[in-house]
Amino acid sequence: MAPAIMLAADAPKLSSANTGFMLICSALVLLMTPGLAFFYGGMVRVKSTLNMLMMSFISLGIVTILWVLYGFSMAFGTDKGSIVGWTSDYVGFSGIGKMDLWPGYTIPVFVFAMFQLMFAIITPALISGALADRVKFSAWALFLVLWVTVVYFPVAHWVWGTGGWAFDLGVIDFAGGTAVHINAGAAALGVILVIGKRVGFKKDPMRPHSLPLVMLGAGLLWFGWFGFNAGSWLGNDDGVGPLMFVNTQVATGAAMLAWLAYEKIRHGAFTTLGAASGAVAGLVAITPSGGAVSPLGAIAVGAIAGVLCAMAVGLKYRFGYDDSLDVVGVHMVGGVIGSLLIGFFASGKGQSDVKGLFYGGGLDQFWKQCAGVFAVLAYSLIASAILAFLLDKTIGMRVTEDEEISGIDQAEHAETAYDFSGAGGGVVGSVAAAPALAATQSKKVDA
C-alpha cells in the first residue's frame, strides 16, 4: 500500500488552548518537587531537615541544565537501537524553533520539552527519601548527574520515546509508573544496599519531627499530581485527559482510606502519616493506569495499592534494608501494582481499546506490563547500585559517623532548620522551668 500523504491543511496546527493548558500542567509538576521536599523534610529528624529539603531542591538546578544540554535529546530524540534517542537539533535546544510543534500534537516542542523536564527533575528527587541522614551532599549531587544520564534518560526513551522497545511492545504507562516510580524506587533500593543503614537503625527512635510539614507536602503533591497525570495526554481534544483527572482523585481517596483502615486494624490508630502515605501510594498507582481504567477501576487500583503499600513499608524491618522514608514500599511497590493492574482493569474505553482480563481481553496486556515493569526494575536497581558503589569507593558516599550522629544539616550545610536563639528569655525560661513542671505533674499523678 502506498504511504498516506498528509496535506498541509491536514497537519496539526498550534492550539493556544492546549498550549496554555500544558504550560499550567508543567508548572503544577514543578511544584511537586518542593512539595516532595516538604513531605520528606517533615518525616526526618530535626537534625536532617535542611539536608532532606536540599536533596530535592538541588535536582531543580542540576537536571534542568542536563536536560537542555543533552537529556531531552537522549530521551525523545530519534531512536537509536530501541534503547536511547539522539537528535542533534535538541542538543542545547539549538535547533528548535519557537513555533515548531511536537510531532502529531498541537503544542510547541518547547512546551513538551519543559513538561517532560519536570518529570526528569522529580524522579531522582524521589530517591533521596531512602537515603536520609547519611549521604554527603556533594556525592548526592554527582550521583544525580550520573543517574539521570545512565538511567533516567534511557528509560524515559524506552517507555515514551518513539521507537523505544517498551513503547513498541505496547507497555502502557500513562504518566510514569515505570519510568518514574519503579525507576526511582528500584534505584533507592540499589543505593541503600550499597551504602548501608543509618547509625541506630532499629535501635534509636527515628520518628518524623513535623507531621504538619508532612501533610503540607502531601497536599502539594496531590495538587500538583493533576498536572502530572492529566497533562500527560498533551491536550484535551478527546476526553482522555479529563478521565485521567477524575481517576487521579478517585484512586487517591480510595488508597488513603484503605491505608487508614489497614493501619487501624493492624496498629489500632488512624495516623496523619498513614493518611499522607496512603494518598501518595494512590497517586503512584494510578499514574500508569489512570488513562486505561474506569473510575470504578480506579477505586480498585487505589484500594489495592493502599493496603499492599501499607504492608510493604514494614518489609525493611524484616529484611534489614534501611529505606529511611519508605521510597521502596510506596513508590516501587505502588508503581508495580498500578502498572500490573492495567492487565486486569483496562476497560478498552480510555486511552486505547486495550482490554484487561476482567473486561474480556485475556492476559496479553498483563504479560506486556510484566516485561516493562521488571526490565525497568532490574536495570535501575543494578545500574544504581553500581553507580553508588563506584562513588563510595572513590569520593565516598557517606558522612562520618560523628557527623551523622551530631546532625547532617550542620555538617553539610552549616545551618539548622529551626533557630531559637533569638526567641528571648521566654524560651530559655520555659526550658529551665520544664524539669520543675514535669516534677510537679509527676507528683500530681502519683497523688
CSV table of C-alpha atoms in Angstrom, one decimal:
chain,number,residue,atom,x,y,z
A,1,MET,CA,0.0,0.0,0.0
A,2,ALA,CA,1.3,3.5,-0.9
A,3,PRO,CA,2.1,5.6,2.1
A,4,ALA,CA,-0.6,8.1,3.0
A,5,ILE,CA,0.1,11.7,2.0
A,6,MET,CA,-0.6,14.4,4.6
A,7,LEU,CA,-1.7,17.7,3.0
A,8,ALA,CA,-0.6,20.9,4.6
A,9,ALA,CA,-4.2,21.7,5.5
A,10,ASP,CA,-4.4,18.4,7.4
A,11,ALA,CA,-1.3,18.9,9.5
A,12,PRO,CA,-1.8,19.8,13.2
A,13,LYS,CA,-1.9,23.5,14.0
A,14,LEU,CA,-0.8,25.2,17.1
A,15,SER,CA,-3.6,25.2,19.7
A,16,SER,CA,-3.4,28.1,22.1
A,17,ALA,CA,-5.8,26.3,24.4
A,18,ASN,CA,-3.7,23.1,24.6
A,19,THR,CA,-0.5,25.1,24.8
A,20,GLY,CA,-1.8,27.2,27.7
A,21,PHE,CA,-3.1,24.1,29.4
A,22,MET,CA,0.3,22.3,29.1
A,23,LEU,CA,2.2,25.3,30.4
A,24,ILE,CA,-0.1,25.3,33.5
A,25,CYS,CA,0.4,21.5,33.9
A,26,SER,CA,4.2,22.0,33.6
A,27,ALA,CA,4.1,24.5,36.5
A,28,LEU,CA,2.0,22.1,38.6
A,29,VAL,CA,4.5,19.3,38.1
A,30,LEU,CA,7.3,21.7,39.0
A,31,LEU,CA,5.5,22.5,42.3
A,32,MET,CA,5.6,18.8,43.1
A,33,THR,CA,9.4,18.8,43.8
A,34,PRO,CA,9.2,21.5,46.5
A,35,GLY,CA,6.1,19.5,47.8
A,36,LEU,CA,8.2,16.4,47.9
A,37,ALA,CA,10.9,18.3,49.8
A,38,PHE,CA,8.4,19.3,52.5
A,39,PHE,CA,6.9,15.8,52.6
A,40,TYR,CA,10.3,14.2,53.1
A,41,GLY,CA,11.6,17.1,55.2
A,42,GLY,CA,8.9,16.6,57.8
A,43,MET,CA,9.5,12.9,58.0
A,44,VAL,CA,13.1,13.1,59.1
A,45,ARG,CA,14.5,14.1,62.5
A,46,VAL,CA,15.2,17.8,63.2
A,47,LYS,CA,18.9,17.4,62.6
A,48,SER,CA,18.4,16.3,59.0
A,49,THR,CA,15.6,18.6,57.8
A,50,LEU,CA,17.6,21.0,55.7
A,51,ASN,CA,19.6,18.3,54.1
A,52,MET,CA,16.4,16.5,53.1
A,53,LEU,CA,15.0,19.7,51.6
A,54,MET,CA,18.2,20.4,49.7
A,55,MET,CA,18.4,16.9,48.2
A,56,SER,CA,15.2,17.5,46.4
A,57,PHE,CA,15.8,21.2,45.7
A,58,ILE,CA,19.2,20.7,44.0
A,59,SER,CA,17.6,18.5,41.4
A,60,LEU,CA,15.8,21.6,40.1
A,61,GLY,CA,19.1,23.0,39.1
A,62,ILE,CA,21.2,20.0,38.0
A,63,VAL,CA,18.6,18.2,36.0
A,64,THR,CA,17.4,21.3,34.2
A,65,ILE,CA,20.8,22.1,32.8
A,66,LEU,CA,21.5,18.5,31.8
A,67,TRP,CA,18.1,18.2,30.1
A,68,VAL,CA,18.8,21.2,27.9
A,69,LEU,CA,22.3,20.1,27.1
A,70,TYR,CA,21.6,16.5,26.2
A,71,GLY,CA,18.9,14.9,28.3
A,72,PHE,CA,15.9,15.8,26.1
A,73,SER,CA,17.8,14.5,23.0
A,74,MET,CA,18.6,11.2,24.7
A,75,ALA,CA,15.0,10.7,25.9
A,76,PHE,CA,13.0,11.9,23.0
A,77,GLY,CA,15.4,12.2,20.0
A,78,THR,CA,15.4,9.9,17.0
A,79,ASP,CA,15.6,6.3,18.2
A,80,LYS,CA,18.9,4.5,18.2
A,81,GLY,CA,18.5,0.8,18.6
A,82,SER,CA,15.3,1.0,20.7
A,83,ILE,CA,17.5,1.9,23.7
A,84,VAL,CA,18.2,5.6,23.5
A,85,GLY,CA,17.4,8.6,21.4
A,86,TRP,CA,19.5,11.3,19.8
A,87,THR,CA,18.7,14.4,17.7
A,88,SER,CA,21.4,17.0,17.3
A,89,ASP,CA,18.9,19.8,17.0
A,90,TYR,CA,17.7,19.1,20.5
A,91,VAL,CA,21.2,19.5,22.0
A,92,GLY,CA,21.2,22.8,23.8
A,93,PHE,CA,17.8,23.3,22.2
A,94,SER,CA,19.8,24.8,19.4
A,95,GLY,CA,17.7,23.7,16.5
A,96,ILE,CA,14.2,24.1,18.0
A,97,GLY,CA,12.1,27.0,16.6
A,98,LYS,CA,9.6,28.7,18.8
A,99,MET,CA,6.7,27.6,16.6
A,100,ASP,CA,7.9,24.1,15.9
A,101,LEU,CA,5.2,21.6,17.0
A,102,TRP,CA,5.8,18.3,18.7
A,103,PRO,CA,5.1,15.7,16.0
A,104,GLY,CA,1.4,14.8,15.9
A,105,TYR,CA,0.3,17.3,18.5
A,106,THR,CA,-0.8,20.9,18.7
A,107,ILE,CA,1.8,22.2,21.3
A,108,PRO,CA,5.3,23.5,20.6
A,109,VAL,CA,8.3,21.4,21.1
A,110,PHE,CA,9.5,23.8,23.8
A,111,VAL,CA,6.3,23.2,25.8
A,112,PHE,CA,6.6,19.4,25.5
A,113,ALA,CA,10.3,19.6,26.5
A,114,MET,CA,9.5,21.6,29.6
A,115,PHE,CA,6.7,19.4,30.6
A,116,GLN,CA,8.9,16.3,30.4
A,117,LEU,CA,11.7,18.2,32.2
A,118,MET,CA,9.6,18.4,35.3
A,119,PHE,CA,9.3,14.6,35.3
A,120,ALA,CA,13.0,14.3,34.9
A,121,ILE,CA,13.5,16.6,37.9
A,122,ILE,CA,11.3,14.9,40.4
A,123,THR,CA,12.2,11.3,39.6
A,124,PRO,CA,15.8,11.4,41.1
A,125,ALA,CA,14.5,13.6,43.9
A,126,LEU,CA,12.2,10.7,44.9
A,127,ILE,CA,15.3,8.5,45.5
A,128,SER,CA,16.6,10.9,48.2
A,129,GLY,CA,14.0,9.9,50.8
A,130,ALA,CA,15.6,6.4,51.1
A,131,LEU,CA,19.0,7.9,51.9
A,132,ALA,CA,18.1,10.3,54.7
A,133,ASP,CA,20.6,11.3,57.4
A,134,ARG,CA,23.7,9.8,55.9
A,135,VAL,CA,24.8,10.9,52.4
A,136,LYS,CA,27.3,13.6,51.5
A,137,PHE,CA,25.6,16.4,49.6
A,138,SER,CA,28.5,16.6,47.1
A,139,ALA,CA,28.2,12.8,46.5
A,140,TRP,CA,24.5,13.1,46.1
A,141,ALA,CA,24.8,15.9,43.5
A,142,LEU,CA,27.3,13.8,41.5
A,143,PHE,CA,25.1,10.8,41.8
A,144,LEU,CA,22.2,12.9,40.3
A,145,VAL,CA,24.3,13.8,37.3
A,146,LEU,CA,25.3,10.2,36.7
A,147,TRP,CA,21.9,8.6,37.4
A,148,VAL,CA,19.8,10.7,35.1
A,149,THR,CA,22.3,10.2,32.4
A,150,VAL,CA,22.8,6.5,32.7
A,151,VAL,CA,19.3,5.5,33.9
A,152,TYR,CA,16.5,8.1,33.6
A,153,PHE,CA,17.1,9.4,30.1
A,154,PRO,CA,17.4,6.0,28.5
A,155,VAL,CA,14.4,4.5,30.5
A,156,ALA,CA,12.3,7.5,29.5
A,157,HIS,CA,13.1,6.7,25.9
A,158,TRP,CA,12.2,3.0,26.4
A,159,VAL,CA,8.8,3.9,27.7
A,160,TRP,CA,7.7,7.1,26.0
A,161,GLY,CA,10.1,7.7,23.1
A,162,THR,CA,9.0,6.7,19.6
A,163,GLY,CA,11.0,3.5,18.8
A,164,GLY,CA,11.7,2.7,22.4
A,165,TRP,CA,11.4,-1.0,23.0
A,166,ALA,CA,8.7,-0.8,25.7
A,167,PHE,CA,6.8,1.8,23.7
A,168,ASP,CA,6.8,-0.5,20.6
A,169,LEU,CA,5.9,-3.6,22.7
A,170,GLY,CA,2.7,-1.8,23.8
A,171,VAL,CA,3.6,-1.4,27.5
A,172,ILE,CA,1.1,1.1,28.9
A,173,ASP,CA,2.5,3.8,31.2
A,174,PHE,CA,0.3,6.9,31.0
A,175,ALA,CA,2.4,9.2,33.2
A,176,GLY,CA,5.3,7.3,34.8
A,177,GLY,CA,4.6,4.1,36.8
A,178,THR,CA,7.7,2.5,35.2
A,179,ALA,CA,9.8,5.5,34.1
A,180,VAL,CA,9.3,7.5,37.3
A,181,HIS,CA,8.1,5.4,40.3
A,182,ILE,CA,9.5,1.9,39.7
A,183,ASN,CA,12.6,3.5,38.3
A,184,ALA,CA,13.2,5.7,41.4
A,185,GLY,CA,12.1,3.0,43.9
A,186,ALA,CA,14.4,0.4,42.4
A,187,ALA,CA,17.3,2.9,42.4
A,188,ALA,CA,16.7,3.7,46.0
A,189,LEU,CA,16.9,0.0,46.9
A,190,GLY,CA,20.1,-0.4,44.9
A,191,VAL,CA,21.8,2.5,46.6
A,192,ILE,CA,20.8,1.7,50.2
A,193,LEU,CA,22.1,-1.9,49.7
A,194,VAL,CA,25.5,-0.4,48.9
A,195,ILE,CA,25.7,2.4,51.5
A,196,GLY,CA,24.2,0.6,54.4
A,197,LYS,CA,22.0,1.5,57.3
A,198,ARG,CA,21.8,4.7,59.4
A,199,VAL,CA,23.5,4.7,62.8
A,200,GLY,CA,21.0,3.4,65.3
A,201,PHE,CA,18.6,1.8,62.7
A,202,LYS,CA,16.0,-0.4,64.5
A,203,LYS,CA,17.5,0.8,67.9
A,204,ASP,CA,17.0,4.6,68.2
A,205,PRO,CA,13.7,6.3,67.7
A,206,MET,CA,13.6,7.9,64.2
A,207,ARG,CA,10.1,9.5,64.2
A,208,PRO,CA,9.0,12.4,61.9
A,209,HIS,CA,9.8,15.7,63.5
A,210,SER,CA,7.0,17.6,61.9
A,211,LEU,CA,3.8,15.9,60.8
A,212,PRO,CA,2.2,19.2,59.7
A,213,LEU,CA,5.1,19.6,57.3
A,214,VAL,CA,4.4,16.1,56.0
A,215,MET,CA,0.7,16.9,55.5
A,216,LEU,CA,1.6,20.1,53.7
A,217,GLY,CA,3.9,18.3,51.4
A,218,ALA,CA,1.4,15.6,50.7
A,219,GLY,CA,-1.2,18.2,49.9
A,220,LEU,CA,1.1,19.9,47.4
A,221,LEU,CA,1.9,16.6,45.8
A,222,TRP,CA,-1.8,15.8,45.4
A,223,PHE,CA,-2.5,19.2,43.9
A,224,GLY,CA,0.5,19.1,41.5
A,225,TRP,CA,-0.3,15.5,40.5
A,226,PHE,CA,-3.3,16.6,38.5
A,227,GLY,CA,-0.8,18.3,36.1
A,228,PHE,CA,1.5,15.3,36.3
A,229,ASN,CA,-1.3,12.9,35.2
A,230,ALA,CA,-3.9,14.8,33.3
A,231,GLY,CA,-1.3,16.8,31.4
A,232,SER,CA,0.4,13.6,30.1
A,233,TRP,CA,-2.1,13.3,27.3
A,234,LEU,CA,-0.7,16.6,25.9
A,235,GLY,CA,-4.1,18.1,25.3
A,236,ASN,CA,-7.9,17.9,25.9
A,237,ASP,CA,-9.3,17.1,22.5
A,238,ASP,CA,-10.8,13.7,23.1
A,239,GLY,CA,-11.7,13.4,26.8
A,240,VAL,CA,-8.8,11.1,27.9
A,241,GLY,CA,-7.2,13.9,30.0
A,242,PRO,CA,-10.4,14.6,31.9
A,243,LEU,CA,-10.8,10.8,32.5
A,244,MET,CA,-7.3,10.8,34.0
A,245,PHE,CA,-8.1,13.8,36.1
A,246,VAL,CA,-11.1,12.0,37.6
A,247,ASN,CA,-9.3,8.8,38.2
A,248,THR,CA,-6.4,10.6,39.9
A,249,GLN,CA,-8.8,12.0,42.5
A,250,VAL,CA,-10.8,8.8,42.9
A,251,ALA,CA,-7.8,6.4,43.3
A,252,THR,CA,-6.0,8.7,45.7
A,253,GLY,CA,-9.1,8.9,48.0
A,254,ALA,CA,-9.5,5.2,47.9
A,255,ALA,CA,-5.9,4.5,48.7
A,256,MET,CA,-5.9,6.9,51.7
A,257,LEU,CA,-9.0,5.2,53.1
A,258,ALA,CA,-7.6,1.7,52.5
A,259,TRP,CA,-4.3,2.6,54.2
A,260,LEU,CA,-6.0,4.0,57.2
A,261,ALA,CA,-8.3,1.0,57.5
A,262,TYR,CA,-5.3,-1.3,57.4
A,263,GLU,CA,-3.5,0.8,59.9
A,264,LYS,CA,-6.4,0.8,62.3
A,265,ILE,CA,-6.8,-3.0,62.1
A,266,ARG,CA,-3.1,-3.6,62.3
A,267,HIS,CA,-1.9,-1.0,64.7
A,268,GLY,CA,-5.0,0.4,66.3
A,269,ALA,CA,-4.9,4.0,65.2
A,270,PHE,CA,-5.6,6.3,62.3
A,271,THR,CA,-2.4,8.3,61.9
A,272,THR,CA,-1.7,11.5,59.9
A,273,LEU,CA,1.4,9.9,58.5
A,274,GLY,CA,-0.7,7.0,57.3
A,275,ALA,CA,-3.2,9.3,55.6
A,276,ALA,CA,-0.4,11.2,53.8
A,277,SER,CA,1.4,8.0,52.8
A,278,GLY,CA,-1.8,6.3,51.6
A,279,ALA,CA,-2.6,9.3,49.4
A,280,VAL,CA,0.8,9.2,47.8
A,281,ALA,CA,0.5,5.4,47.3
A,282,GLY,CA,-2.7,6.0,45.4
A,283,LEU,CA,-1.2,8.8,43.3
A,284,VAL,CA,1.7,6.5,42.4
A,285,ALA,CA,-0.5,3.5,41.5
A,286,ILE,CA,-2.9,5.5,39.3
A,287,THR,CA,-0.1,7.2,37.4
A,288,PRO,CA,0.5,4.4,34.9
A,289,SER,CA,-3.1,3.1,34.9
A,290,GLY,CA,-5.5,6.1,35.1
A,291,GLY,CA,-5.9,6.5,31.3
A,292,ALA,CA,-6.8,2.9,30.8
A,293,VAL,CA,-9.2,2.2,33.6
A,294,SER,CA,-12.7,3.4,34.5
A,295,PRO,CA,-13.5,5.4,37.7
A,296,LEU,CA,-14.6,2.1,39.3
A,297,GLY,CA,-11.4,0.5,38.2
A,298,ALA,CA,-9.5,3.5,39.7
A,299,ILE,CA,-11.2,2.8,43.1
A,300,ALA,CA,-10.0,-0.8,42.9
A,301,VAL,CA,-6.5,0.3,41.9
A,302,GLY,CA,-6.3,2.8,44.7
A,303,ALA,CA,-7.7,0.5,47.4
A,304,ILE,CA,-5.4,-2.4,46.4
A,305,ALA,CA,-2.3,-0.1,46.4
A,306,GLY,CA,-3.3,1.5,49.7
A,307,VAL,CA,-3.3,-1.9,51.5
A,308,LEU,CA,-0.3,-3.5,49.8
A,309,CYS,CA,1.9,-0.4,50.1
A,310,ALA,CA,1.0,-0.2,53.8
A,311,MET,CA,2.1,-3.8,54.2
A,312,ALA,CA,5.2,-3.3,52.1
A,313,VAL,CA,6.7,-0.5,54.2
A,314,GLY,CA,7.3,-2.9,57.1
A,315,LEU,CA,9.4,-5.2,54.9
A,316,LYS,CA,12.5,-3.1,55.6
A,317,TYR,CA,12.5,-4.3,59.2
A,318,ARG,CA,12.0,-7.9,58.2
A,319,PHE,CA,14.7,-7.9,55.6
A,320,GLY,CA,17.0,-5.3,57.2
A,321,TYR,CA,17.4,-2.7,54.5
A,322,ASP,CA,17.2,0.9,55.7
A,323,ASP,CA,14.8,2.6,53.4
A,324,SER,CA,14.5,5.8,55.6
A,325,LEU,CA,11.3,7.2,54.2
A,326,ASP,CA,9.7,4.2,52.5
A,327,VAL,CA,10.5,5.0,48.9
A,328,VAL,CA,10.7,1.3,48.1
A,329,GLY,CA,7.5,0.5,49.9
A,330,VAL,CA,5.5,3.3,48.4
A,331,HIS,CA,7.0,4.2,45.0
A,332,MET,CA,8.5,1.0,43.8
A,333,VAL,CA,5.7,-1.3,45.1
A,334,GLY,CA,3.0,1.3,44.2
A,335,GLY,CA,4.4,1.6,40.7
A,336,VAL,CA,4.5,-2.2,40.2
A,337,ILE,CA,0.9,-2.5,41.5
A,338,GLY,CA,-0.5,0.2,39.3
A,339,SER,CA,1.3,-1.0,36.2
A,340,LEU,CA,0.4,-4.6,36.5
A,341,LEU,CA,-3.2,-4.0,37.4
A,342,ILE,CA,-3.7,-2.5,33.9
A,343,GLY,CA,-3.6,-6.1,32.7
A,344,PHE,CA,-6.7,-6.7,34.7
A,345,PHE,CA,-8.7,-3.5,34.8
A,346,ALA,CA,-8.1,-1.8,31.4
A,347,SER,CA,-11.5,-1.1,30.1
A,348,GLY,CA,-10.8,-0.5,26.4
A,349,LYS,CA,-12.7,2.8,26.7
A,350,GLY,CA,-9.9,5.1,27.7
A,351,GLN,CA,-6.6,5.9,26.1
A,352,SER,CA,-6.8,2.9,23.8
A,353,ASP,CA,-9.1,-0.1,23.0
A,354,VAL,CA,-6.8,-2.5,25.0
A,355,LYS,CA,-8.8,-4.6,27.4
A,356,GLY,CA,-7.6,-6.3,30.6
A,357,LEU,CA,-8.5,-9.7,31.9
A,358,PHE,CA,-11.7,-8.6,33.7
A,359,TYR,CA,-13.0,-6.9,30.5
A,360,GLY,CA,-12.5,-9.9,28.2
A,361,GLY,CA,-9.0,-9.1,27.0
A,362,GLY,CA,-7.2,-12.1,28.4
A,363,LEU,CA,-3.7,-11.8,29.9
A,364,ASP,CA,-1.9,-10.5,26.8
A,365,GLN,CA,-1.6,-7.0,28.2
A,366,PHE,CA,-0.6,-8.3,31.6
A,367,TRP,CA,2.4,-10.0,30.2
A,368,LYS,CA,3.4,-6.9,28.3
A,369,GLN,CA,3.2,-4.9,31.6
A,370,CYS,CA,5.3,-7.5,33.3
A,371,ALA,CA,8.0,-7.1,30.7
A,372,GLY,CA,8.1,-3.3,31.1
A,373,VAL,CA,7.9,-3.4,34.9
A,374,PHE,CA,10.6,-6.0,35.6
A,375,ALA,CA,13.0,-4.8,32.9
A,376,VAL,CA,13.0,-1.2,34.4
A,377,LEU,CA,13.2,-2.5,37.9
A,378,ALA,CA,16.2,-4.7,37.3
A,379,TYR,CA,18.0,-2.2,35.1
A,380,SER,CA,17.6,0.6,37.6
A,381,LEU,CA,18.4,-1.4,40.6
A,382,ILE,CA,21.6,-2.8,39.2
A,383,ALA,CA,22.8,0.4,37.5
A,384,SER,CA,22.1,2.5,40.5
A,385,ALA,CA,23.9,0.1,42.8
A,386,ILE,CA,26.9,0.1,40.5
A,387,LEU,CA,27.0,3.9,40.4
A,388,ALA,CA,26.7,4.1,44.2
A,389,PHE,CA,29.5,1.6,44.6
A,390,LEU,CA,31.8,3.5,42.3
A,391,LEU,CA,31.1,6.8,44.1
A,392,ASP,CA,31.5,5.2,47.5
A,393,LYS,CA,34.9,3.7,46.6
A,394,THR,CA,36.2,7.0,45.1
A,395,ILE,CA,34.8,10.1,46.8
A,396,GLY,CA,32.8,8.3,49.5
A,397,MET,CA,29.0,8.4,49.7
A,398,ARG,CA,28.5,8.7,53.5
A,399,VAL,CA,29.3,11.4,56.0
A,400,THR,CA,31.3,10.3,59.1
A,401,GLU,CA,29.6,8.5,61.9
A,402,ASP,CA,30.2,11.5,64.2
A,403,GLU,CA,28.6,13.9,61.6
A,404,GLU,CA,25.6,11.6,61.2
A,405,ILE,CA,25.0,11.5,65.0
A,406,SER,CA,25.5,15.2,65.6
A,407,GLY,CA,23.4,16.1,62.6
A,408,ILE,CA,24.0,16.2,58.8
A,409,ASP,CA,22.4,19.7,58.5
A,410,GLN,CA,25.3,21.3,60.4
A,411,ALA,CA,28.0,19.1,58.9
A,412,GLU,CA,26.9,19.6,55.3
A,413,HIS,CA,25.1,22.9,55.2
A,414,ALA,CA,26.4,24.8,58.3
A,415,GLU,CA,22.8,25.6,59.2
A,416,THR,CA,19.9,24.3,61.2
A,417,ALA,CA,16.3,24.2,60.3
A,418,TYR,CA,15.0,25.9,63.5
A,419,ASP,CA,16.9,28.6,65.2
A,420,PHE,CA,15.5,29.6,68.6
A,421,SER,CA,18.5,31.7,69.7
A,422,GLY,CA,16.6,35.0,69.0
A,423,ALA,CA,13.5,33.9,70.9
A,424,GLY,CA,14.5,35.7,74.1
A,425,GLY,CA,14.1,34.7,77.7
A,426,GLY,CA,10.7,33.2,77.3
A,427,VAL,CA,12.2,30.2,75.6
A,428,VAL,CA,15.1,29.9,78.0
A,429,GLY,CA,12.7,30.3,80.9
A,430,SER,CA,10.3,27.7,79.6
A,431,VAL,CA,13.2,25.3,79.1
A,432,ALA,CA,14.5,25.9,82.5
A,433,ALA,CA,11.1,25.5,84.0
A,434,ALA,CA,10.4,22.3,82.2
A,435,PRO,CA,12.1,19.9,84.8
A,436,ALA,CA,10.2,21.6,87.7
A,437,LEU,CA,6.9,21.5,85.8
A,438,ALA,CA,7.5,17.8,85.0
A,439,ALA,CA,8.2,17.1,88.6
A,440,THR,CA,5.1,18.9,89.7
A,441,GLN,CA,2.9,17.0,87.2
A,442,SER,CA,4.5,13.7,88.3
A,443,LYS,CA,3.6,14.4,92.0
A,444,LYS,CA,0.0,15.1,90.9
A,445,VAL,CA,-0.1,11.8,89.1
A,446,ASP,CA,1.3,10.0,92.0
A,447,ALA,CA,-1.2,11.6,94.3
